[in-house]
């Protein structure tokens, strides 16, 4: 390599490069290492390497190139001290490099210094020179080291600030030399480290210690079974700041949406304690969405993270491509989420306390019409189809006037069931500290949320929804020797949930089911209203009068990890062992009853209500309970290697792991058998000079689902990276782009979650009590078996071939960081029933096999921006993700191409294509036949096969789907002195909602049931025969095809949501000193503050159907955080 004041050039010949690789691999495999040997080798090479040259009248540059091509020597020099174009002649045979250079510079002003294989050309010193004179240049030297470990930093860029074109870089030993003026200021810059400006001030030696900048590329990032510096990462992975996750939500899964590219988070319900979001990484790549969840690891062990306290999180990373996930083998196909909890730091004990108090409300909820409007519309539905009215004008008038709300009820079921506001509270306290021999972190957490049910308080039990959770985290690190590290971690939580004995889906469903004039919820004397039925339908009664239930959940996590460095065997070698024991317990108790119900049929002469009993209930609470639990043990042993040989960095890891999980409350022999996993994993990485990176990962493991000869599989991945910005030709652009890295990966990963059955390779026999095979001579012997069921002897894992190409960019003086990834996945071997076997073969169940194929591809991009000026600072972030999957094979036969699921998205909806509404009865007659009473104003469908009638063969792919194809997020933090404002937006597009069910489809179950949404005014009528309406012509029941699944009922669910906003005020430092606090701030915080969406009926994330589950929650909190 040659260094000049204008540029940097590196020349590597193939022979020397592969020699370096050869020796590096040899050192890694054989462990042939000795510091003394290495030092001797430095001297021996320059003395033992003999060269022959015969050069006539060629430039010194060509002489250097000739020497570099015949050896491993590399030249360093400055243009201003060496005439590189000067022609010389030299003829030597079998001479050392010293002899050759002595002859080359014999009659010149240059001399040289040899360090190992690096040759530094310099000027011969002039006696009597005064280097400190300000207008004359002189040479200074120094060493640049890493502030964390004292190791030399190779390739640090050093330049003179007033003459930025003049500079150099540190060599393999961290040394540098540069000619300067006494008045110059030197800038030391290195990717991932804090840039330093140091005045020369006449010094001849300047040694520099550089500290890492945690906000740029050299931060340590969590990867599979370990960590790597971010600059060396080749795979596609990203992290979320732990501070960004500190929001007042009960479930950690609900704080992730919009924060990271490629992570899809959809929250379908908001009931406290039961509000897990559905999480997908890069969408859905298999044919079963429920089998698409990522692998989640907490402190290196497979665990759920829903109940982890955000205050205890140190790092949160997701691994997306094969290079990052192949190491997990059959568990890594759907991506991996890795969470590490906090550890202690050496120093005095530091206490931190955080407390928030707030209120909650629904983000959105359905609004219904009142009873008079419902009655008017019921009459309209009858009359418009030629039937007489159901309600008289007097009944409607009395209902509207509220003259007798018990005989003519007018009930808003939603306001009857729910309060406007709920409540939540969080409290956290933690302490950390330690010495150089031991550190500790202990954290306690508390979360409490009360739901929004409106309770009657007529009983001595509490049936309201509330959820309380207690967390504890304790991590201790011991350093008994300089080479030994022991980590002990214990985490756990205990949660208590209380709720009505009747589930929230049923209560909400009945609110949609009940018409506003159905019955009074409760009568003045406390009697419960209901109409005659086989049970209780009144949602007020289901909420308040059917008892209560509760759950107790507890889980304990424990980790013991030992790391031992083995420098006495090989420098850089270490071993790690880990033992983990987890225990989970769940108990639910239900106390149930059913009330007596009545309906008021009139009043007596004294004006008292006359009742008819409609249902006889039970007056005492009955009790039932259920308990579950499991225990799991996880073992891990790893051999690790990490070493730097000059410009070469080599790491290696070989790991064995095994897990056993036992269901302690098993109800069958199959469930009682332990779930076991065993496998090997490996990672080998190589980098050269901070520019070229290579990586190989593998997982070798299996699953009990597969037969012994198919149980284990090998899942490799390969990756390469190139830091283009560190090349010579890129230097002219370095002022525009400070960092540019190209990376690419390919790998094969597996998915063992292909069926809900254990031991899926074993055939099953279906039992039957009604039909049996008949055997015997007289055909009178019956056996209670029906048929062989699932037969899957050849079952094996799904495999995913993943390709990823990425680009990392830092610009605007490292203030803007951009990451772009393009990916493609080909999922094969998806487990399906064979659909191509014709029915006449006579199989009761068709065989299953690994026959499905799905392609998934997309693009992701994200950015962060950080800047400060005077008293202001700004941090901004954003991300965008697009992925689209496509079914390639599902072994099904379809009568028409448009019915073929192949070529369509996973979970693609199928329905009729609505052309609009029939404009007249003549339009109905002239159109393809639709079943039922079809008239003007009804939905008109497209006849795809042209047979003149609308039926199942005319259904086609419709809509985007319930899981968004495009997700995005953006936000910023703007700070001025000790105040800051932070926002976080989440958005999605290419997603829609398929409406269905009573309450949404007017009178679909008749006129006696089914509430009506308030937007029913936007409908087709004879006086408003518009095509631009929400509802078609009304009808008293399901009389035609209006309520079929179609594009008419498909509504856009695109949205942009203000997910989080926080205003923080930090108390003045002078004040804090007086009260002995290190820091304190007060903040206001909002979660799910508002949503912009064309879908207005209920919360847009709730998905298909009629929105009849517990709505999602918005929260507004005030909090305080202080440490001392």
PDB file of N, CA and C in Angstrom, residues 171-228:
ATOM      1  N   UNK A 171      -0.779   2.494  10.611  1.00  0.00           N
ATOM      2  CA  UNK A 171      -0.387   1.217  10.017  1.00  0.00           C
ATOM      3  C   UNK A 171      -0.900   0.069  10.852  1.00  0.00           C
ATOM      4  N   UNK A 172      -0.354  -1.090  10.613  1.00  0.00           N
ATOM      5  CA  UNK A 172      -0.826  -2.308  11.269  1.00  0.00           C
ATOM      6  C   UNK A 172      -0.633  -2.260  12.786  1.00  0.00           C
ATOM      7  N   UNK A 173       0.329  -1.433  13.238  1.00  0.00           N
ATOM      8  CA  UNK A 173       0.587  -1.314  14.666  1.00  0.00           C
ATOM      9  C   UNK A 173      -0.027  -0.068  15.277  1.00  0.00           C
ATOM     10  N   UNK A 174      -0.892   0.606  14.516  1.00  0.00           N
ATOM     11  CA  UNK A 174      -1.519   1.819  15.003  1.00  0.00           C
ATOM     12  C   UNK A 174      -0.635   3.040  14.929  1.00  0.00           C
ATOM     13  N   UNK A 175       0.538   2.911  14.273  1.00  0.00           N
ATOM     14  CA  UNK A 175       1.482   4.029  14.206  1.00  0.00           C
ATOM     15  C   UNK A 175       1.206   4.895  12.981  1.00  0.00           C
ATOM     16  N   UNK A 176       1.625   6.148  13.092  1.00  0.00           N
ATOM     17  CA  UNK A 176       1.513   7.062  11.967  1.00  0.00           C
ATOM     18  C   UNK A 176       2.670   8.046  12.012  1.00  0.00           C
ATOM     19  N   UNK A 177       2.912   8.675  10.877  1.00  0.00           N
ATOM     20  CA  UNK A 177       3.843   9.794  10.817  1.00  0.00           C
ATOM     21  C   UNK A 177       3.322  10.771   9.778  1.00  0.00           C
ATOM     22  N   UNK A 178       3.493  12.063  10.058  1.00  0.00           N
ATOM     23  CA  UNK A 178       2.954  13.085   9.177  1.00  0.00           C
ATOM     24  C   UNK A 178       3.754  14.368   9.365  1.00  0.00           C
ATOM     25  N   UNK A 179       3.957  15.111   8.275  1.00  0.00           N
ATOM     26  CA  UNK A 179       4.649  16.392   8.329  1.00  0.00           C
ATOM     27  C   UNK A 179       3.634  17.510   8.576  1.00  0.00           C
ATOM     28  N   UNK A 180       3.915  18.349   9.548  1.00  0.00           N
ATOM     29  CA  UNK A 180       2.954  19.355   9.988  1.00  0.00           C
ATOM     30  C   UNK A 180       3.652  20.686  10.244  1.00  0.00           C
ATOM     31  N   UNK A 181       2.858  21.719  10.409  1.00  0.00           N
ATOM     32  CA  UNK A 181       3.294  22.990  10.956  1.00  0.00           C
ATOM     33  C   UNK A 181       2.943  23.017  12.432  1.00  0.00           C
ATOM     34  N   UNK A 182       3.625  23.804  13.177  1.00  0.00           N
ATOM     35  CA  UNK A 182       3.366  23.892  14.608  1.00  0.00           C
ATOM     36  C   UNK A 182       1.960  24.396  14.892  1.00  0.00           C
ATOM     37  N   UNK A 183       1.406  25.180  13.968  1.00  0.00           N
ATOM     38  CA  UNK A 183       0.081  25.758  14.184  1.00  0.00           C
ATOM     39  C   UNK A 183      -1.055  24.857  13.685  1.00  0.00           C
ATOM     40  N   UNK A 184      -0.734  23.704  13.120  1.00  0.00           N
ATOM     41  CA  UNK A 184      -1.765  22.832  12.558  1.00  0.00           C
ATOM     42  C   UNK A 184      -2.617  22.179  13.643  1.00  0.00           C
ATOM     43  N   UNK A 185      -3.803  21.775  13.210  1.00  0.00           N
ATOM     44  CA  UNK A 185      -4.698  20.960  14.044  1.00  0.00           C
ATOM     45  C   UNK A 185      -4.955  19.657  13.303  1.00  0.00           C
ATOM     46  N   UNK A 186      -4.719  18.537  13.968  1.00  0.00           N
ATOM     47  CA  UNK A 186      -4.911  17.223  13.350  1.00  0.00           C
ATOM     48  C   UNK A 186      -6.296  16.670  13.693  1.00  0.00           C
ATOM     49  N   UNK A 187      -6.926  16.118  12.684  1.00  0.00           N
ATOM     50  CA  UNK A 187      -8.216  15.457  12.891  1.00  0.00           C
ATOM     51  C   UNK A 187      -8.004  13.951  12.803  1.00  0.00           C
ATOM     52  N   UNK A 188      -8.415  13.218  13.823  1.00  0.00           N
ATOM     53  CA  UNK A 188      -8.340  11.765  13.874  1.00  0.00           C
ATOM     54  C   UNK A 188      -9.760  11.224  13.722  1.00  0.00           C
ATOM     55  N   UNK A 189     -10.004  10.480  12.645  1.00  0.00           N
ATOM     56  CA  UNK A 189     -11.356   9.988  12.354  1.00  0.00           C
ATOM     57  C   UNK A 189     -11.301   8.503  12.041  1.00  0.00           C
ATOM     58  N   UNK A 190     -12.282   7.778  12.609  1.00  0.00           N
ATOM     59  CA  UNK A 190     -12.364   6.333  12.389  1.00  0.00           C
ATOM     60  C   UNK A 190     -13.821   5.923  12.512  1.00  0.00           C
ATOM     61  N   UNK A 191     -14.271   5.156  11.557  1.00  0.00           N
ATOM     62  CA  UNK A 191     -15.674   4.748  11.548  1.00  0.00           C
ATOM     63  C   UNK A 191     -16.033   4.043  12.858  1.00  0.00           C
ATOM     64  N   UNK A 192     -17.072   4.538  13.502  1.00  0.00           N
ATOM     65  CA  UNK A 192     -17.533   3.936  14.741  1.00  0.00           C
ATOM     66  C   UNK A 192     -16.920   4.550  15.988  1.00  0.00           C
ATOM     67  N   UNK A 193     -15.989   5.509  15.802  1.00  0.00           N
ATOM     68  CA  UNK A 193     -15.345   6.152  16.936  1.00  0.00           C
ATOM     69  C   UNK A 193     -15.589   7.659  16.888  1.00  0.00           C
ATOM     70  N   UNK A 194     -15.453   8.285  18.029  1.00  0.00           N
ATOM     71  CA  UNK A 194     -15.667   9.727  18.112  1.00  0.00           C
ATOM     72  C   UNK A 194     -14.474  10.447  17.492  1.00  0.00           C
ATOM     73  N   UNK A 195     -14.734  11.311  16.529  1.00  0.00           N
ATOM     74  CA  UNK A 195     -13.679  12.074  15.869  1.00  0.00           C
ATOM     75  C   UNK A 195     -13.053  13.058  16.857  1.00  0.00           C
ATOM     76  N   UNK A 196     -11.716  13.190  16.793  1.00  0.00           N
ATOM     77  CA  UNK A 196     -11.013  14.096  17.697  1.00  0.00           C
ATOM     78  C   UNK A 196     -10.191  15.103  16.898  1.00  0.00           C
ATOM     79  N   UNK A 197     -10.169  16.346  17.357  1.00  0.00           N
ATOM     80  CA  UNK A 197      -9.316  17.393  16.811  1.00  0.00           C
ATOM     81  C   UNK A 197      -8.262  17.740  17.864  1.00  0.00           C
ATOM     82  N   UNK A 198      -6.967  17.621  17.483  1.00  0.00           N
ATOM     83  CA  UNK A 198      -5.879  17.840  18.447  1.00  0.00           C
ATOM     84  C   UNK A 198      -4.892  18.847  17.869  1.00  0.00           C
ATOM     85  N   UNK A 199      -4.652  19.990  18.543  1.00  0.00           N
ATOM     86  CA  UNK A 199      -3.659  20.966  18.077  1.00  0.00           C
ATOM     87  C   UNK A 199      -2.243  20.403  18.209  1.00  0.00           C
ATOM     88  N   UNK A 200      -1.395  20.727  17.236  1.00  0.00           N
ATOM     89  CA  UNK A 200      -0.023  20.233  17.261  1.00  0.00           C
ATOM     90  C   UNK A 200       0.781  20.962  18.340  1.00  0.00           C
ATOM     91  N   UNK A 201       0.791  22.292  18.304  1.00  0.00           N
ATOM     92  CA  UNK A 201       1.458  23.125  19.317  1.00  0.00           C
ATOM     93  C   UNK A 201       2.912  22.739  19.543  1.00  0.00           C
ATOM     94  N   UNK A 202       3.615  22.432  18.452  1.00  0.00           N
ATOM     95  CA  UNK A 202       5.034  22.164  18.556  1.00  0.00           C
ATOM     96  C   UNK A 202       5.402  20.777  19.022  1.00  0.00           C
ATOM     97  N   UNK A 203       4.447  19.914  19.276  1.00  0.00           N
ATOM     98  CA  UNK A 203       4.746  18.565  19.749  1.00  0.00           C
ATOM     99  C   UNK A 203       5.358  17.733  18.628  1.00  0.00           C
ATOM    100  N   UNK A 204       6.210  16.807  18.998  1.00  0.00           N
ATOM    101  CA  UNK A 204       6.786  15.878  18.020  1.00  0.00           C
ATOM    102  C   UNK A 204       6.183  14.488  18.131  1.00  0.00           C
ATOM    103  N   UNK A 205       5.479  14.238  19.207  1.00  0.00           N
ATOM    104  CA  UNK A 205       4.782  12.953  19.384  1.00  0.00           C
ATOM    105  C   UNK A 205       3.387  13.226  19.914  1.00  0.00           C
ATOM    106  N   UNK A 206       2.396  12.658  19.243  1.00  0.00           N
ATOM    107  CA  UNK A 206       1.007  12.768  19.708  1.00  0.00           C
ATOM    108  C   UNK A 206       0.400  11.376  19.693  1.00  0.00           C
ATOM    109  N   UNK A 207       0.218  10.797  20.853  1.00  0.00           N
ATOM    110  CA  UNK A 207      -0.478   9.514  20.983  1.00  0.00           C
ATOM    111  C   UNK A 207      -1.949   9.798  21.289  1.00  0.00           C
ATOM    112  N   UNK A 208      -2.823   9.015  20.672  1.00  0.00           N
ATOM    113  CA  UNK A 208      -4.258   9.302  20.749  1.00  0.00           C
ATOM    114  C   UNK A 208      -4.998   8.051  21.212  1.00  0.00           C
ATOM    115  N   UNK A 209      -5.926   8.255  22.101  1.00  0.00           N
ATOM    116  CA  UNK A 209      -6.853   7.193  22.511  1.00  0.00           C
ATOM    117  C   UNK A 209      -8.236   7.552  21.990  1.00  0.00           C
ATOM    118  N   UNK A 210      -8.812   6.661  21.203  1.00  0.00           N
ATOM    119  CA  UNK A 210     -10.122   6.934  20.596  1.00  0.00           C
ATOM    120  C   UNK A 210     -11.189   6.081  21.270  1.00  0.00           C
ATOM    121  N   UNK A 211     -12.312   6.706  21.534  1.00  0.00           N
ATOM    122  CA  UNK A 211     -13.425   6.031  22.183  1.00  0.00           C
ATOM    123  C   UNK A 211     -14.546   5.770  21.181  1.00  0.00           C
ATOM    124  N   UNK A 212     -15.213   4.656  21.403  1.00  0.00           N
ATOM    125  CA  UNK A 212     -16.276   4.275  20.490  1.00  0.00           C
ATOM    126  C   UNK A 212     -17.436   5.257  20.554  1.00  0.00           C
ATOM    127  N   UNK A 213     -18.065   5.443  19.413  1.00  0.00           N
ATOM    128  CA  UNK A 213     -19.303   6.229  19.319  1.00  0.00           C
ATOM    129  C   UNK A 213     -20.448   5.240  19.203  1.00  0.00           C
ATOM    130  N   UNK A 214     -21.240   5.121  20.259  1.00  0.00           N
ATOM    131  CA  UNK A 214     -22.296   4.116  20.288  1.00  0.00           C
ATOM    132  C   UNK A 214     -23.377   4.363  19.255  1.00  0.00           C
ATOM    133  N   UNK A 215     -23.402   5.537  18.665  1.00  0.00           N
ATOM    134  CA  UNK A 215     -24.486   5.853  17.747  1.00  0.00           C
ATOM    135  C   UNK A 215     -24.140   5.547  16.305  1.00  0.00           C
ATOM    136  N   UNK A 216     -22.928   5.045  16.046  1.00  0.00           N
ATOM    137  CA  UNK A 216     -22.570   4.742  14.675  1.00  0.00           C
ATOM    138  C   UNK A 216     -22.134   3.299  14.556  1.00  0.00           C
ATOM    139  N   UNK A 217     -21.393   2.982  13.497  1.00  0.00           N
ATOM    140  CA  UNK A 217     -21.301   1.609  13.042  1.00  0.00           C
ATOM    141  C   UNK A 217     -20.493   0.685  13.929  1.00  0.00           C
ATOM    142  N   UNK A 218     -19.692   1.177  14.839  1.00  0.00           N
ATOM    143  CA  UNK A 218     -18.860   0.265  15.592  1.00  0.00           C
ATOM    144  C   UNK A 218     -19.493  -0.183  16.896  1.00  0.00           C
ATOM    145  N   UNK A 219     -20.741   0.152  17.132  1.00  0.00           N
ATOM    146  CA  UNK A 219     -21.410  -0.351  18.311  1.00  0.00           C
ATOM    147  C   UNK A 219     -21.556  -1.862  18.200  1.00  0.00           C
ATOM    148  N   UNK A 220     -21.566  -2.508  19.344  1.00  0.00           N
ATOM    149  CA  UNK A 220     -21.715  -3.955  19.370  1.00  0.00           C
ATOM    150  C   UNK A 220     -23.179  -4.302  19.148  1.00  0.00           C
ATOM    151  N   UNK A 221     -23.430  -5.198  18.224  1.00  0.00           N
ATOM    152  CA  UNK A 221     -24.778  -5.585  17.871  1.00  0.00           C
ATOM    153  C   UNK A 221     -24.984  -7.063  18.177  1.00  0.00           C
ATOM    154  N   UNK A 222     -26.161  -7.397  18.684  1.00  0.00           N
ATOM    155  CA  UNK A 222     -26.476  -8.779  18.990  1.00  0.00           C
ATOM    156  C   UNK A 222     -26.728  -9.548  17.706  1.00  0.00           C
ATOM    157  N   UNK A 223     -26.089 -10.720  17.595  1.00  0.00           N
ATOM    158  CA  UNK A 223     -26.334 -11.632  16.478  1.00  0.00           C
ATOM    159  C   UNK A 223     -26.653 -13.001  17.061  1.00  0.00           C
ATOM    160  N   UNK A 224     -26.915 -13.961  16.201  1.00  0.00           N
ATOM    161  CA  UNK A 224     -27.243 -15.295  16.680  1.00  0.00           C
ATOM    162  C   UNK A 224     -26.131 -15.888  17.526  1.00  0.00           C
ATOM    163  N   UNK A 225     -26.436 -16.225  18.789  1.00  0.00           N
ATOM    164  CA  UNK A 225     -25.489 -16.826  19.720  1.00  0.00           C
ATOM    165  C   UNK A 225     -24.257 -15.964  19.963  1.00  0.00           C
ATOM    166  N   UNK A 226     -24.384 -14.648  19.937  1.00  0.00           N
ATOM    167  CA  UNK A 226     -23.221 -13.829  20.222  1.00  0.00           C
ATOM    168  C   UNK A 226     -23.428 -12.377  19.842  1.00  0.00           C
ATOM    169  N   UNK A 227     -22.310 -11.671  19.695  1.00  0.00           N
ATOM    170  CA  UNK A 227     -22.327 -10.264  19.303  1.00  0.00           C
ATOM    171  C   UNK A 227     -21.258 -10.025  18.243  1.00  0.00           C
ATOM    172  N   UNK A 228     -21.461  -8.971  17.468  1.00  0.00           N
ATOM    173  CA  UNK A 228     -20.467  -8.503  16.513  1.00  0.00           C
ATOM    174  C   UNK A 228     -20.500  -6.993  16.495  1.00  0.00           C
TER     175      UNK A 228
END
